[in-house]
Amino acid sequence: MQRYESAWGGAFLKKIMGMTFGGLQKKMVRLVMTVLCLAIVALIAVSFFQDRMLISLVEDTRIEQQQAISGISKETMSQILEDSFVRMTGVEAENADHEFSEVVNDITILQSMAEELLKNRDTVEPVRIGGPDISKDGVASAFALSENGVDYTKSEYLGAIAHMSSTMIAMLNSSEKISACFIGLSDGTHLAVDNTTADKLDENGNQIPFAVRQRPWYRGAVEDGGIHFTGVISDAFDDEKCVTCSAPVIVDDKIMAVVGIDINMASIDEFITSSSGEGGCIFIVNNNGQVIFAPENNGLFKTELAEDVPDLRESSNRQLAQFIKQALREKTHLMTVNLSGKDYYIAGVPMPTVGWAMIMAVDKELTEQPEKQMLAEYDSINAEASAAFREGNLKILNTFILLVVAVIIIGSYLALSESRNIVKPIEEMTKDIYHSSETGSLFVMKDAYRTDDEIEVLAEAFTDLSKKTKQYIADITEITREKERVSTELHMANRIQNSMLPGVFPPFPDRREFDIYATMGPAREVGGDFYDFFLIDEDHLGMVMADVSGKGVPAALFMMISKVILQSYAMLGQSPSEILGKTNDAICSSNQVDMFVTVWIGILEISTGLITAANAGHEYPALMQDGKFSLLRDKHGLVLGGMEGIIYTDYEIKLAPGDKLFLYTDGIPEASDADYNMFGTDGMLDALNKDVSSSPREILNHVQGAVENFVNGAEQFDDMTMLCLEYKGRENQSGIRPGGA
């Protein structure tokens, strides 16, 4: 019985092992589960790595896009402002000028009528004109006024001029711009037309004396000899502010009278206010640089009486002063000026009729709002996309977990009956996934994976994800690599070039006999200018200033070659002319690019202050002696690299303690502003002589500041290199330097 059970049991186990269950199936199931777990771990690792890399690439791309959007937005806004802002200012100036031209037409009419009447006053029947009538207060009327001690009833001119009363009343009633018309006569009498009479009488009903010939409009017209516009002045009777247009009446080469029109400030203020908006406003500046019209509470300028208004042409704000001068002469471009601590875009257009200028200003911050809104909207979209990406990742994770559970359950079940069909594709898939993650190759769909179950779905997902991820990474990587390659190379070239030049100051802190300082500013990332200084021995200091033809990387390479050759020959103790000659021959022997270099080289004998120098086509040095810098017009030799066998000539400079030597390249005198005017050696000498007692570092700062002010932001196309040496001499035993205390 026991043998039977054993045999039966053995047969049963064999059957189970062969078909359904037993040690082999357990191992296969265990193998399947192990492979599945490994595949899952590998997939998680690959997915995590790719997810991190994708997030990093997306973030880098977002930053680049933000920078691109910001740059394009600023450029576009600048172009729009340059076109529309200046054009709008011109239109507003034309409209305002037209308003004043109508007043000029009216004043010309009054001037002509007055001249005709005064010429023929002996044949014209006088018109009786009385003083101010209080009953006509509020109604346009004509009346006579006079200065203290003058009786207008005895005027020989007033009766003839009174014929203009009806014309002046009609002119006043027909124009909202005019608040009064009048004629001041040279005998101290005055014919006026306006709507107020009460304020011309005292409490007893007597006419208040009116100093006709002392009024600004009368004196201005007499002084100008033609049409004159006052600034903002006070009315003689009611202190109301106004602007007056006046013109002299000349008969027989003698000024007999002055006609005038008071311009209604309210109409001009309304025009100024209506043309101004939030963040921007319009100002009108007269020919004396004074703001005479401006919106109320504009925060920048206020209108005051002419004698109280400052002349903006003399403002301590140099940008504003220069702009006002230009605006009174000609139409300006769009400029940026700091007013009250804020940057404003401003443009100005002359008003030829009155000789004034209209200024339009807008807060620069306001123009940057579209860019800020665009970037904020872009950040919002990115935030939404990031949230959607995280939500998608979470869904994928949940789906992945469910898929893993399903695969484990189904795999465990099918492993009992179809272990071979399950194990083989999973093993192959695992190998392919590992291969893809290690080599970066694509995961490829195979027939072995087409099992019509989750394995095939998983394989397809891997295939699609692998293709898209690889392509995306390749695209982004190529774009990023190309952008950064050029920038990195130029940056490294700049660092290499700077490292070739002396850059630690003071370079010889233990040497008190002299002080030296130098700077080099390339027009591009790298340049062809260079300077050098070095101790040849304890008593000799070598100095070099050079300028290579051309710009950019080729010039920088040629510069480094030239510098090394020059210093090598200088350290052999040879004279400057011998150094230049041998360096020229060395350069010419292998100069396949036809480049050349101008060089000034000098060797200072420190103990005596004697400089032995030679010049190969370089700029004249500037020497400070007797308290003033001037050009030392030395003899020039041919540039290095031009022709072999050139012989150069030495010359000597004797420095006394306190003397200074200034070396430079042509980028300094040839610096130009936006109108292509050059700074020149005169400008350079003015900057050098600003404070000759300054240290070499301060002197170079003076020159650099003067150049920057002159070019006013205009792009420069040449390198700017400078070196300044101050010779102090050696101290004697008493501690006193030669040449002074």
XYZ file of C-alpha atoms in Angstrom:
741
model
C 0.000 0.000 0.000
C 2.834 2.381 0.897
C 4.724 1.618 -2.331
C 1.551 2.278 -4.287
C 0.963 5.606 -2.668
C 4.563 6.436 -3.237
C 4.450 5.391 -6.849
C 1.139 7.082 -7.325
C 2.410 10.161 -5.591
C 5.558 10.135 -7.709
C 3.531 9.839 -10.870
C 1.269 12.619 -9.682
C 4.192 14.916 -8.870
C 5.742 14.213 -12.196
C 2.541 15.093 -13.924
C 2.177 18.236 -11.953
C 5.783 19.177 -12.605
C 5.390 18.461 -16.282
C 2.069 20.194 -16.765
C 0.800 22.355 -14.052
C 2.561 22.551 -10.788
C 5.752 21.438 -9.216
C 9.314 22.605 -8.600
C 10.014 23.625 -12.200
C 6.860 25.673 -12.462
C 7.623 27.311 -9.145
C 11.055 28.247 -10.412
C 9.599 29.528 -13.675
C 6.973 31.524 -11.838
C 9.680 32.843 -9.533
C 11.783 33.646 -12.594
C 8.878 35.342 -14.302
C 8.172 37.403 -11.187
C 11.845 38.275 -10.800
C 12.135 39.344 -14.433
C 8.961 41.373 -14.129
C 10.272 43.077 -11.004
C 13.581 43.817 -12.689
C 11.800 45.149 -15.757
C 9.656 47.342 -13.573
C 12.679 48.674 -11.690
C 14.526 49.330 -14.949
C 11.501 51.070 -16.415
C 11.115 53.217 -13.307
C 14.805 54.150 -13.415
C 14.701 55.031 -17.112
C 11.441 56.918 -16.709
C 12.739 58.838 -13.687
C 15.968 59.736 -15.473
C 14.148 60.810 -18.620
C 11.566 62.730 -16.583
C 14.268 64.657 -14.688
C 16.133 65.381 -17.894
C 12.953 66.490 -19.646
C 12.030 68.807 -16.769
C 15.528 70.320 -16.856
C 15.396 70.850 -20.617
C 11.910 72.367 -20.432
C 13.040 74.769 -17.687
C 16.121 75.828 -19.679
C 13.968 76.322 -22.767
C 11.467 78.363 -20.751
C 14.207 80.704 -19.534
C 15.581 81.148 -23.071
C 12.087 81.817 -24.415
C 11.481 84.396 -21.685
C 14.713 86.144 -22.581
C 13.814 86.044 -26.279
C 10.313 87.381 -25.587
C 11.735 90.151 -23.415
C 14.329 91.120 -26.035
C 11.878 91.092 -28.933
C 9.288 92.973 -26.866
C 11.761 95.699 -25.932
C 12.990 96.050 -29.504
C 9.444 96.145 -30.886
C 8.282 98.642 -28.274
C 11.309 100.828 -28.968
C 10.542 100.849 -32.704
C 6.861 101.586 -32.088
C 7.691 104.411 -29.702
C 10.319 105.847 -32.049
C 7.786 105.951 -34.894
C 4.497 106.764 -33.199
C 5.693 108.853 -30.244
C 7.774 111.268 -32.313
C 5.069 111.451 -34.987
C 2.397 112.137 -32.352
C 4.538 114.886 -30.832
C 4.898 116.453 -34.263
C 1.137 116.369 -34.855
C 0.396 117.922 -31.454
C 3.066 120.583 -32.028
C 1.598 121.379 -35.432
C -1.891 121.686 -33.922
C -0.659 123.939 -31.125
C 1.410 126.013 -33.535
C -1.681 126.442 -35.692
C -3.539 127.853 -32.677
C -0.819 130.445 -32.186
C -0.581 131.168 -35.922
C -4.233 132.275 -35.853
C -3.363 134.709 -33.076
C -0.382 135.927 -35.143
C -2.732 136.511 -38.085
C -5.048 138.546 -35.836
C -2.167 140.579 -34.401
C -0.912 141.257 -37.939
C -4.360 142.581 -38.896
C -4.403 144.915 -35.877
C -0.828 146.017 -36.625
C -1.687 146.904 -40.242
C -4.854 148.804 -39.264
C -3.017 150.765 -36.573
C -0.177 151.702 -38.939
C -2.649 152.931 -41.550
C -4.665 154.971 -39.048
C -1.589 156.547 -37.461
C -0.113 157.443 -40.856
C -3.334 159.238 -41.806
C -4.272 160.534 -38.345
C -4.367 164.117 -39.592
C -7.104 163.264 -42.116
C -9.049 160.803 -39.968
C -11.973 162.101 -37.945
C -11.192 161.315 -34.262
C -13.557 158.973 -32.467
C -14.431 159.873 -28.909
C -13.573 157.072 -26.533
C -14.283 157.034 -22.810
C -12.832 155.242 -19.822
C -14.042 151.941 -18.355
C -17.839 151.834 -17.877
C -18.850 149.657 -14.920
C -22.279 149.140 -16.468
C -20.607 147.200 -19.293
C -18.804 144.783 -16.964
C -19.188 141.258 -18.407
C -19.793 142.552 -21.965
C -17.133 143.080 -24.638
C -16.504 146.819 -24.804
C -13.805 149.305 -25.790
C -12.413 151.857 -23.337
C -9.366 154.012 -22.769
C -6.701 153.718 -20.070
C -3.647 155.821 -19.337
C -0.539 155.973 -17.256
C -0.325 157.975 -14.041
C -0.224 161.679 -14.890
C -1.367 161.171 -18.519
C -4.777 162.490 -19.708
C -6.028 160.198 -22.451
C -8.554 162.833 -23.616
C -5.635 164.961 -24.819
C -3.934 162.187 -26.815
C -3.342 163.058 -30.463
C -3.288 159.354 -31.385
C -6.109 157.777 -29.377
C -8.939 159.311 -31.410
C -7.594 157.826 -34.644
C -6.855 154.447 -33.096
C -10.386 154.303 -31.634
C -11.666 153.526 -35.156
C -10.402 149.965 -34.485
C -12.795 149.431 -31.560
C -15.476 147.590 -33.514
C -12.905 145.355 -35.233
C -11.312 144.460 -31.906
C -14.709 143.742 -30.304
C -15.629 141.458 -33.223
C -12.258 139.738 -32.970
C -12.748 139.145 -29.219
C -16.289 137.798 -29.628
C -15.368 135.475 -32.506
C -12.478 133.637 -30.845
C -12.448 131.595 -27.647
C -8.646 131.806 -27.636
C -8.624 135.588 -27.139
C -9.391 137.116 -23.732
C -8.475 140.740 -24.601
C -7.304 142.992 -27.482
C -5.508 146.295 -26.927
C -3.223 148.979 -28.335
C -0.666 150.718 -26.123
C 0.377 154.115 -27.491
C 3.779 155.721 -27.115
C 2.216 158.743 -25.322
C 1.159 156.536 -22.369
C -2.484 156.044 -23.436
C -4.099 152.702 -24.086
C -7.133 151.423 -26.036
C -8.436 148.148 -24.568
C -11.215 145.710 -25.476
C -12.238 143.000 -23.001
C -15.182 141.759 -20.914
C -14.194 143.286 -17.585
C -14.378 146.963 -16.631
C -15.001 146.880 -12.879
C -11.443 145.878 -12.012
C -10.097 148.951 -13.879
C -11.845 151.347 -11.436
C -11.073 152.137 -7.822
C -13.647 152.348 -5.030
C -14.479 155.933 -6.070
C -15.129 154.956 -9.686
C -11.930 156.546 -10.973
C -9.733 154.798 -13.522
C -6.765 153.013 -11.974
C -3.515 154.208 -13.655
C -2.119 151.671 -16.121
C 1.659 151.657 -16.796
C 1.312 150.900 -20.510
C 4.930 151.273 -21.565
C 6.237 149.208 -18.639
C 4.196 146.106 -19.424
C 6.244 143.035 -20.567
C 4.302 142.760 -23.831
C 5.042 146.420 -24.717
C 8.720 146.287 -23.826
C 9.216 142.887 -25.486
C 7.731 144.048 -28.805
C 9.847 147.224 -28.733
C 13.038 145.257 -28.007
C 12.342 142.538 -30.609
C 11.137 144.975 -33.262
C 8.599 142.355 -34.405
C 6.035 139.873 -33.175
C 6.717 138.951 -29.548
C 5.261 136.291 -27.256
C 5.610 136.765 -23.517
C 5.952 133.990 -21.012
C 3.248 133.482 -18.412
C 2.579 136.946 -16.907
C 0.017 138.354 -14.475
C -2.762 140.684 -15.610
C -2.148 144.226 -14.347
C -5.597 144.425 -12.720
C -6.875 140.993 -11.618
C -3.571 138.998 -11.350
C -4.963 136.380 -13.752
C -2.191 134.499 -15.584
C -1.981 134.913 -19.351
C 0.313 134.821 -22.373
C 0.376 137.897 -24.600
C 1.209 138.218 -28.300
C 2.284 141.733 -29.299
C 3.781 143.617 -32.254
C 5.135 147.157 -32.715
C 3.368 149.740 -34.895
C 6.064 151.633 -36.794
C 5.317 154.905 -38.586
C 8.102 156.904 -40.216
C 10.717 154.578 -38.665
C 9.373 155.340 -35.205
C 7.488 153.011 -32.867
C 4.174 154.793 -32.302
C 2.286 151.989 -30.574
C 2.214 148.298 -29.696
C -0.809 146.107 -30.496
C -1.468 143.099 -28.296
C -3.751 140.111 -27.754
C -4.095 138.234 -24.471
C -4.336 134.494 -25.149
C -6.841 132.603 -23.037
C -4.821 130.281 -20.790
C -7.864 128.079 -20.250
C -8.058 127.063 -23.922
C -4.355 126.210 -24.039
C -4.509 124.381 -20.703
C -7.490 122.421 -22.017
C -5.504 121.494 -25.142
C -2.503 120.434 -23.046
C -4.658 118.447 -20.603
C -6.705 116.723 -23.320
C -3.543 115.700 -25.169
C -2.013 114.167 -22.044
C -2.884 110.778 -20.649
C -2.032 108.396 -17.871
C 1.718 108.065 -17.573
C 2.388 110.720 -20.233
C 1.943 114.467 -20.660
C 2.709 117.407 -22.930
C 4.728 120.516 -22.021
C 5.366 123.706 -23.956
C 8.742 125.405 -23.487
C 9.337 128.964 -24.676
C 12.412 130.282 -26.438
C 14.002 131.053 -23.061
C 13.851 127.390 -22.024
C 11.000 128.012 -19.563
C 8.007 125.688 -19.133
C 4.994 127.919 -19.766
C 2.285 125.290 -20.234
C 1.976 121.959 -18.452
C -0.872 119.756 -17.134
C -1.816 120.328 -13.515
C -0.285 117.947 -10.983
C 1.979 116.414 -13.634
C 4.669 115.759 -11.028
C 7.499 117.063 -13.230
C 7.073 120.775 -13.983
C 4.723 123.529 -12.889
C 3.845 126.745 -14.679
C 4.791 129.949 -12.900
C 5.236 133.577 -13.800
C 7.935 134.107 -16.411
C 10.314 135.778 -13.965
C 10.043 132.806 -11.575
C 10.428 129.964 -14.094
C 13.931 128.433 -14.363
C 15.689 128.105 -17.711
C 15.840 124.356 -18.378
C 18.746 124.926 -20.760
C 20.812 125.738 -17.664
C 19.479 122.772 -15.663
C 21.925 120.683 -13.622
C 20.338 117.698 -15.374
C 22.690 117.681 -18.358
C 20.546 115.256 -20.334
C 17.489 117.507 -19.944
C 19.411 120.711 -20.703
C 20.891 119.256 -23.887
C 17.500 117.917 -24.950
C 15.722 121.298 -24.455
C 18.385 123.064 -26.535
C 17.968 120.560 -29.348
C 14.143 120.609 -29.223
C 14.119 124.402 -29.657
C 16.318 124.011 -32.759
C 14.988 120.915 -34.466
C 12.819 117.845 -34.233
C 14.435 115.343 -31.865
C 14.607 111.588 -31.864
C 13.101 109.583 -29.020
C 15.370 109.986 -25.998
C 15.501 108.689 -22.422
C 15.889 111.321 -19.686
C 15.778 110.898 -15.911
C 13.263 113.291 -14.366
C 12.501 113.369 -10.635
C 14.254 110.040 -10.144
C 12.366 108.207 -12.915
C 13.224 107.466 -16.534
C 10.988 109.034 -19.181
C 10.822 108.683 -22.953
C 10.699 112.213 -24.364
C 10.516 113.806 -27.802
C 10.443 117.455 -28.829
C 9.305 119.379 -31.906
C 9.820 123.135 -32.534
C 6.809 125.474 -32.957
C 8.138 127.857 -35.630
C 5.372 130.452 -35.302
C 6.266 131.351 -31.719
C 9.805 129.970 -31.503
C 8.801 127.559 -28.753
C 8.950 123.779 -28.556
C 6.410 121.131 -27.630
C 7.721 118.338 -25.406
C 5.935 115.020 -24.957
C 7.015 112.730 -22.100
C 5.837 109.270 -21.075
C 6.885 107.184 -18.095
C 9.263 104.501 -19.368
C 7.848 102.114 -16.778
C 4.438 102.412 -18.445
C 5.849 101.297 -21.799
C 7.283 98.199 -20.159
C 3.887 97.035 -18.892
C 3.021 95.034 -22.065
C 6.298 93.138 -21.744
C 5.654 92.432 -18.051
C 2.083 91.327 -18.779
C 3.297 89.107 -21.600
C 5.906 87.477 -19.368
C 3.353 87.071 -16.564
C 0.935 85.417 -18.984
C 3.755 83.226 -20.265
C 4.620 82.211 -16.681
C 0.953 81.457 -16.038
C 0.784 79.235 -19.122
C 3.983 77.477 -18.049
C 2.579 76.973 -14.554
C -0.587 75.449 -15.996
C 1.485 73.247 -18.303
C 3.666 72.147 -15.377
C 0.578 71.324 -13.329
C -0.865 69.354 -16.238
C 2.491 67.602 -16.653
C 2.570 66.626 -12.971
C -1.037 65.473 -13.120
C -0.242 63.421 -16.216
C 2.761 61.893 -14.468
C 0.562 60.969 -11.522
C -1.960 59.318 -13.836
C 0.826 57.475 -15.622
C 2.183 56.328 -12.254
C -1.241 55.084 -11.172
C -1.748 53.396 -14.521
C 1.714 51.911 -14.313
C 1.031 50.514 -10.835
C -2.253 48.993 -11.994
C -0.526 47.597 -15.054
C 2.214 46.046 -12.930
C -0.336 44.448 -10.625
C -2.279 43.100 -13.594
C 0.861 41.769 -15.246
C 1.954 40.082 -12.012
C -1.432 38.425 -11.522
C -1.829 37.393 -15.137
C 1.803 36.364 -15.389
C 1.535 34.225 -12.267
C -1.581 32.547 -13.603
C -0.289 32.018 -17.153
C 3.106 30.855 -15.895
C 1.422 27.703 -14.592
C 0.112 26.784 -18.052
C 2.066 28.841 -20.592
C 5.287 29.587 -18.785
C 7.306 29.399 -21.942
C 5.192 31.920 -23.824
C 5.309 34.287 -20.917
C 8.939 33.950 -19.884
C 10.547 34.322 -23.301
C 9.082 37.694 -24.406
C 9.628 39.154 -20.958
C 13.253 38.059 -20.941
C 13.797 39.550 -24.387
C 12.009 42.745 -23.440
C 14.099 43.074 -20.300
C 17.279 42.701 -22.316
C 16.117 45.314 -24.862
C 15.182 47.774 -22.144
C 18.569 47.393 -20.473
C 20.284 47.793 -23.818
C 18.254 50.927 -24.594
C 18.995 52.509 -21.228
C 22.719 51.703 -21.390
C 23.441 52.578 -25.038
C 20.772 55.178 -25.693
C 19.476 53.215 -28.684
C 15.776 53.015 -29.531
C 13.528 50.385 -28.030
C 12.164 48.438 -31.075
C 8.937 46.451 -31.238
C 9.426 42.723 -32.080
C 7.075 39.931 -33.109
C 7.919 38.109 -29.882
C 6.170 40.888 -27.955
C 2.940 40.626 -29.948
C 1.152 38.404 -27.431
C -2.184 40.249 -27.521
C -1.935 41.032 -23.825
C -0.392 43.603 -21.499
C 3.131 42.672 -22.588
C 2.435 43.890 -26.119
C 0.842 47.090 -24.775
C 3.860 47.659 -22.564
C 6.230 47.059 -25.469
C 4.323 49.500 -27.697
C 4.380 52.108 -24.941
C 8.143 51.647 -24.571
C 8.602 51.952 -28.330
C 6.577 55.168 -28.614
C 8.091 56.732 -25.498
C 11.631 55.849 -26.580
C 11.189 57.372 -30.064
C 9.593 60.606 -28.858
C 12.000 61.109 -25.982
C 15.109 60.463 -28.071
C 13.945 62.816 -30.836
C 13.008 65.562 -28.385
C 16.301 65.306 -26.527
C 18.236 65.338 -29.801
C 16.414 68.461 -31.028
C 16.798 70.400 -27.799
C 20.422 69.329 -27.314
C 21.429 70.410 -30.820
C 19.791 73.822 -30.461
C 21.345 74.437 -27.051
C 24.793 73.215 -28.119
C 24.913 75.485 -31.162
C 23.842 78.551 -29.186
C 26.328 78.066 -26.400
C 29.293 76.967 -28.490
C 30.045 80.364 -30.030
C 29.412 82.241 -26.783
C 31.665 79.890 -24.822
C 34.497 80.089 -27.337
C 34.434 83.889 -27.437
C 34.274 84.104 -23.651
C 37.249 81.786 -23.311
C 39.148 83.781 -25.929
C 38.468 86.974 -23.951
C 39.719 85.362 -20.736
C 42.834 84.067 -22.478
C 43.536 87.480 -23.972
C 43.050 89.279 -20.640
C 45.347 86.791 -18.921
C 48.105 87.738 -21.389
C 48.047 91.387 -20.257
C 49.283 92.742 -16.902
C 46.152 93.035 -14.797
C 47.268 93.390 -11.172
C 47.727 96.963 -9.923
C 50.008 98.180 -8.532
C 52.158 95.728 -10.518
C 55.370 96.513 -8.599
C 54.282 97.565 -5.085
C 57.857 97.652 -3.809
C 58.987 100.129 -6.499
C 58.189 103.694 -5.408
C 60.134 105.405 -8.175
C 57.141 105.232 -10.527
C 53.408 104.493 -10.689
C 51.801 102.849 -13.727
C 48.255 101.920 -14.685
C 46.668 100.605 -17.923
C 43.295 99.484 -19.294
C 42.102 97.715 -22.447
C 38.501 97.743 -23.692
C 37.892 95.640 -26.836
C 35.189 96.725 -29.301
C 34.143 93.068 -29.532
C 34.599 90.118 -27.171
C 38.275 90.043 -28.130
C 40.364 92.771 -29.719
C 43.683 93.556 -31.364
C 44.965 96.316 -29.044
C 47.406 95.444 -26.302
C 49.655 97.062 -23.752
C 52.549 95.598 -21.791
C 55.063 96.648 -19.169
C 57.778 94.609 -17.476
C 61.006 95.002 -15.553
C 63.944 94.119 -17.791
C 66.281 94.408 -14.795
C 66.302 96.339 -11.521
C 66.877 99.695 -13.267
C 64.963 99.317 -16.549
C 61.209 99.217 -17.154
C 59.909 98.225 -20.584
C 56.599 99.706 -21.850
C 54.658 98.731 -24.981
C 51.476 100.129 -26.584
C 50.305 98.429 -29.801
C 47.335 98.203 -32.164
C 46.859 95.242 -34.538
C 45.012 95.784 -37.803
C 41.574 94.217 -37.900
C 39.238 93.111 -35.125
C 38.013 89.971 -33.413
C 39.719 86.606 -33.014
C 42.287 86.965 -35.893
C 43.495 90.270 -34.463
C 43.652 88.778 -30.959
C 45.818 85.875 -32.162
C 48.116 88.232 -34.071
C 48.275 90.438 -30.971
C 49.425 87.568 -28.734
C 52.134 86.557 -31.225
C 53.378 90.147 -31.493
C 53.365 90.630 -27.707
C 55.430 87.495 -27.063
C 58.018 88.385 -29.736
C 58.358 91.991 -28.509
C 58.822 90.977 -24.871
C 61.273 88.219 -25.803
C 63.589 90.620 -27.645
C 63.153 93.312 -24.961
C 64.300 90.935 -22.217
C 67.575 90.427 -24.132
C 68.569 93.992 -23.212
C 68.398 95.428 -26.735
C 67.432 99.005 -27.665
C 63.839 99.845 -28.717
C 64.855 100.313 -32.371
C 66.600 96.901 -32.403
C 63.583 95.276 -30.740
C 61.240 96.733 -33.385
C 63.533 95.748 -36.238
C 63.913 92.121 -35.146
C 60.231 91.801 -34.276
C 59.306 93.194 -37.706
C 61.544 90.652 -39.460
C 60.108 87.798 -37.368
C 56.513 88.797 -38.157
C 57.170 89.352 -41.864
C 58.799 85.934 -42.223
C 55.522 84.128 -41.484
C 52.852 86.778 -42.127
C 50.529 84.855 -44.439
C 47.443 86.932 -43.553
C 48.893 90.344 -44.498
C 48.179 91.825 -41.061
C 50.302 94.488 -39.389
C 50.702 96.108 -35.980
C 51.556 99.670 -34.904
C 53.857 99.789 -31.857
C 55.299 102.368 -29.484
C 57.994 100.894 -27.225
C 60.017 102.652 -24.576
C 62.556 101.624 -21.952
C 62.709 103.770 -18.798
C 65.997 104.009 -16.934
C 64.455 104.218 -13.479
C 67.422 105.807 -11.742
C 67.642 108.794 -14.143
C 64.133 109.138 -15.633
C 65.522 108.781 -19.182
C 63.232 106.974 -21.633
C 64.680 105.545 -24.825
C 61.814 104.967 -27.278
C 60.982 104.064 -30.868
C 57.722 104.325 -32.817
C 56.458 101.936 -35.525
C 53.544 103.883 -36.992
C 51.726 104.319 -33.654
C 49.845 107.322 -32.201
C 51.911 110.201 -30.754
C 52.391 109.824 -26.984
C 51.189 112.599 -24.656
C 53.759 113.980 -22.201
C 52.945 115.993 -19.056
C 55.718 118.428 -18.195
C 55.488 121.862 -16.580
C 51.956 121.083 -15.390
C 50.376 120.388 -18.807
C 49.891 117.442 -21.156
C 50.837 117.927 -24.821
C 51.471 115.629 -27.780
C 55.060 114.521 -28.324
C 55.307 114.389 -32.104
C 58.022 111.767 -32.416
C 59.385 110.262 -35.624
C 57.289 107.373 -36.988
C 58.715 104.260 -38.589
C 56.842 101.750 -40.778
C 54.335 99.473 -39.050
C 55.521 95.984 -38.033
C 54.645 93.319 -40.599
C 54.695 95.738 -43.536
C 58.148 95.023 -45.027
C 61.280 93.156 -43.938
C 64.577 94.889 -43.297
C 63.159 98.158 -41.932
C 65.524 100.138 -39.687
C 63.916 102.039 -36.812
C 65.279 105.063 -34.939
C 65.547 105.604 -31.192
C 64.810 108.919 -29.495
C 64.976 109.992 -25.838
C 62.554 111.552 -23.353
C 63.878 112.978 -20.099
C 61.385 112.725 -17.234
C 61.656 114.780 -14.083
C 59.935 113.684 -10.873
C 56.218 114.394 -11.233
C 56.225 114.122 -15.061
C 53.716 111.760 -16.654
C 53.586 109.822 -19.931
C 50.253 108.839 -21.534
C 50.073 106.135 -24.260
C 46.926 105.149 -26.167
C 45.542 103.529 -29.321
C 43.516 105.209 -32.063
C 40.245 104.051 -30.485
C 40.465 107.071 -28.124
C 40.773 110.029 -30.567
C 38.596 108.261 -33.167
C 35.689 107.599 -30.773
C 32.589 109.101 -32.407
C 29.101 110.131 -31.371
C 25.841 109.324 -33.143
C 26.526 112.103 -35.697
C 29.989 110.652 -36.493
C 31.838 113.558 -34.835
C 35.190 112.313 -33.512
C 36.508 112.871 -29.980
C 39.915 113.831 -31.380
C 43.256 114.483 -29.755
C 42.012 117.925 -28.611
C 39.256 116.276 -26.596
C 41.775 113.777 -25.248
C 44.179 116.520 -24.153
C 41.337 118.446 -22.492
C 40.478 115.330 -20.475
C 44.143 114.735 -19.587
C 44.561 118.323 -18.408
C 41.398 118.234 -16.299
C 43.518 117.444 -13.239
C 47.164 116.816 -14.045
C 47.929 116.123 -10.390
C 45.762 112.990 -10.423
C 47.217 109.492 -10.217
C 47.603 107.412 -13.419
C 44.459 105.443 -12.540
C 42.436 108.658 -12.049
C 43.788 110.171 -15.272
C 42.644 107.104 -17.247
C 39.250 107.379 -15.528
C 39.033 111.057 -16.604
C 39.728 110.144 -20.228
C 37.328 107.179 -20.160
C 34.569 109.348 -18.656
C 35.119 112.109 -21.217
C 34.907 109.603 -24.093
C 31.706 108.057 -22.714
C 30.059 111.477 -22.303
C 31.075 112.448 -25.821
C 29.824 109.330 -27.629
C 26.610 109.390 -25.552
C 25.929 105.680 -25.940
C 26.838 105.460 -29.654
C 28.304 102.080 -30.652
C 32.099 102.079 -31.047
C 33.958 100.004 -33.611
C 37.536 100.257 -32.378
C 39.329 98.994 -29.273
C 40.245 101.556 -26.594
C 43.547 100.971 -24.783
C 45.403 103.413 -22.500
C 48.517 103.429 -20.283
C 49.767 106.163 -17.974
C 53.167 106.306 -16.231
C 54.042 108.776 -13.469
C 57.759 109.125 -12.780
C 58.499 109.923 -9.121
C 62.251 109.425 -8.991
C 64.308 107.817 -6.285
C 64.389 109.119 -2.711
C 67.744 110.440 -1.512
C 69.148 109.652 1.862
C 67.194 112.454 3.548
C 63.919 111.004 2.320
C 63.308 113.849 -0.175
C 62.597 112.976 -3.824
C 64.668 114.713 -6.451
C 63.014 117.794 -7.815
C 60.888 118.753 -4.821
C 59.847 118.095 -1.280
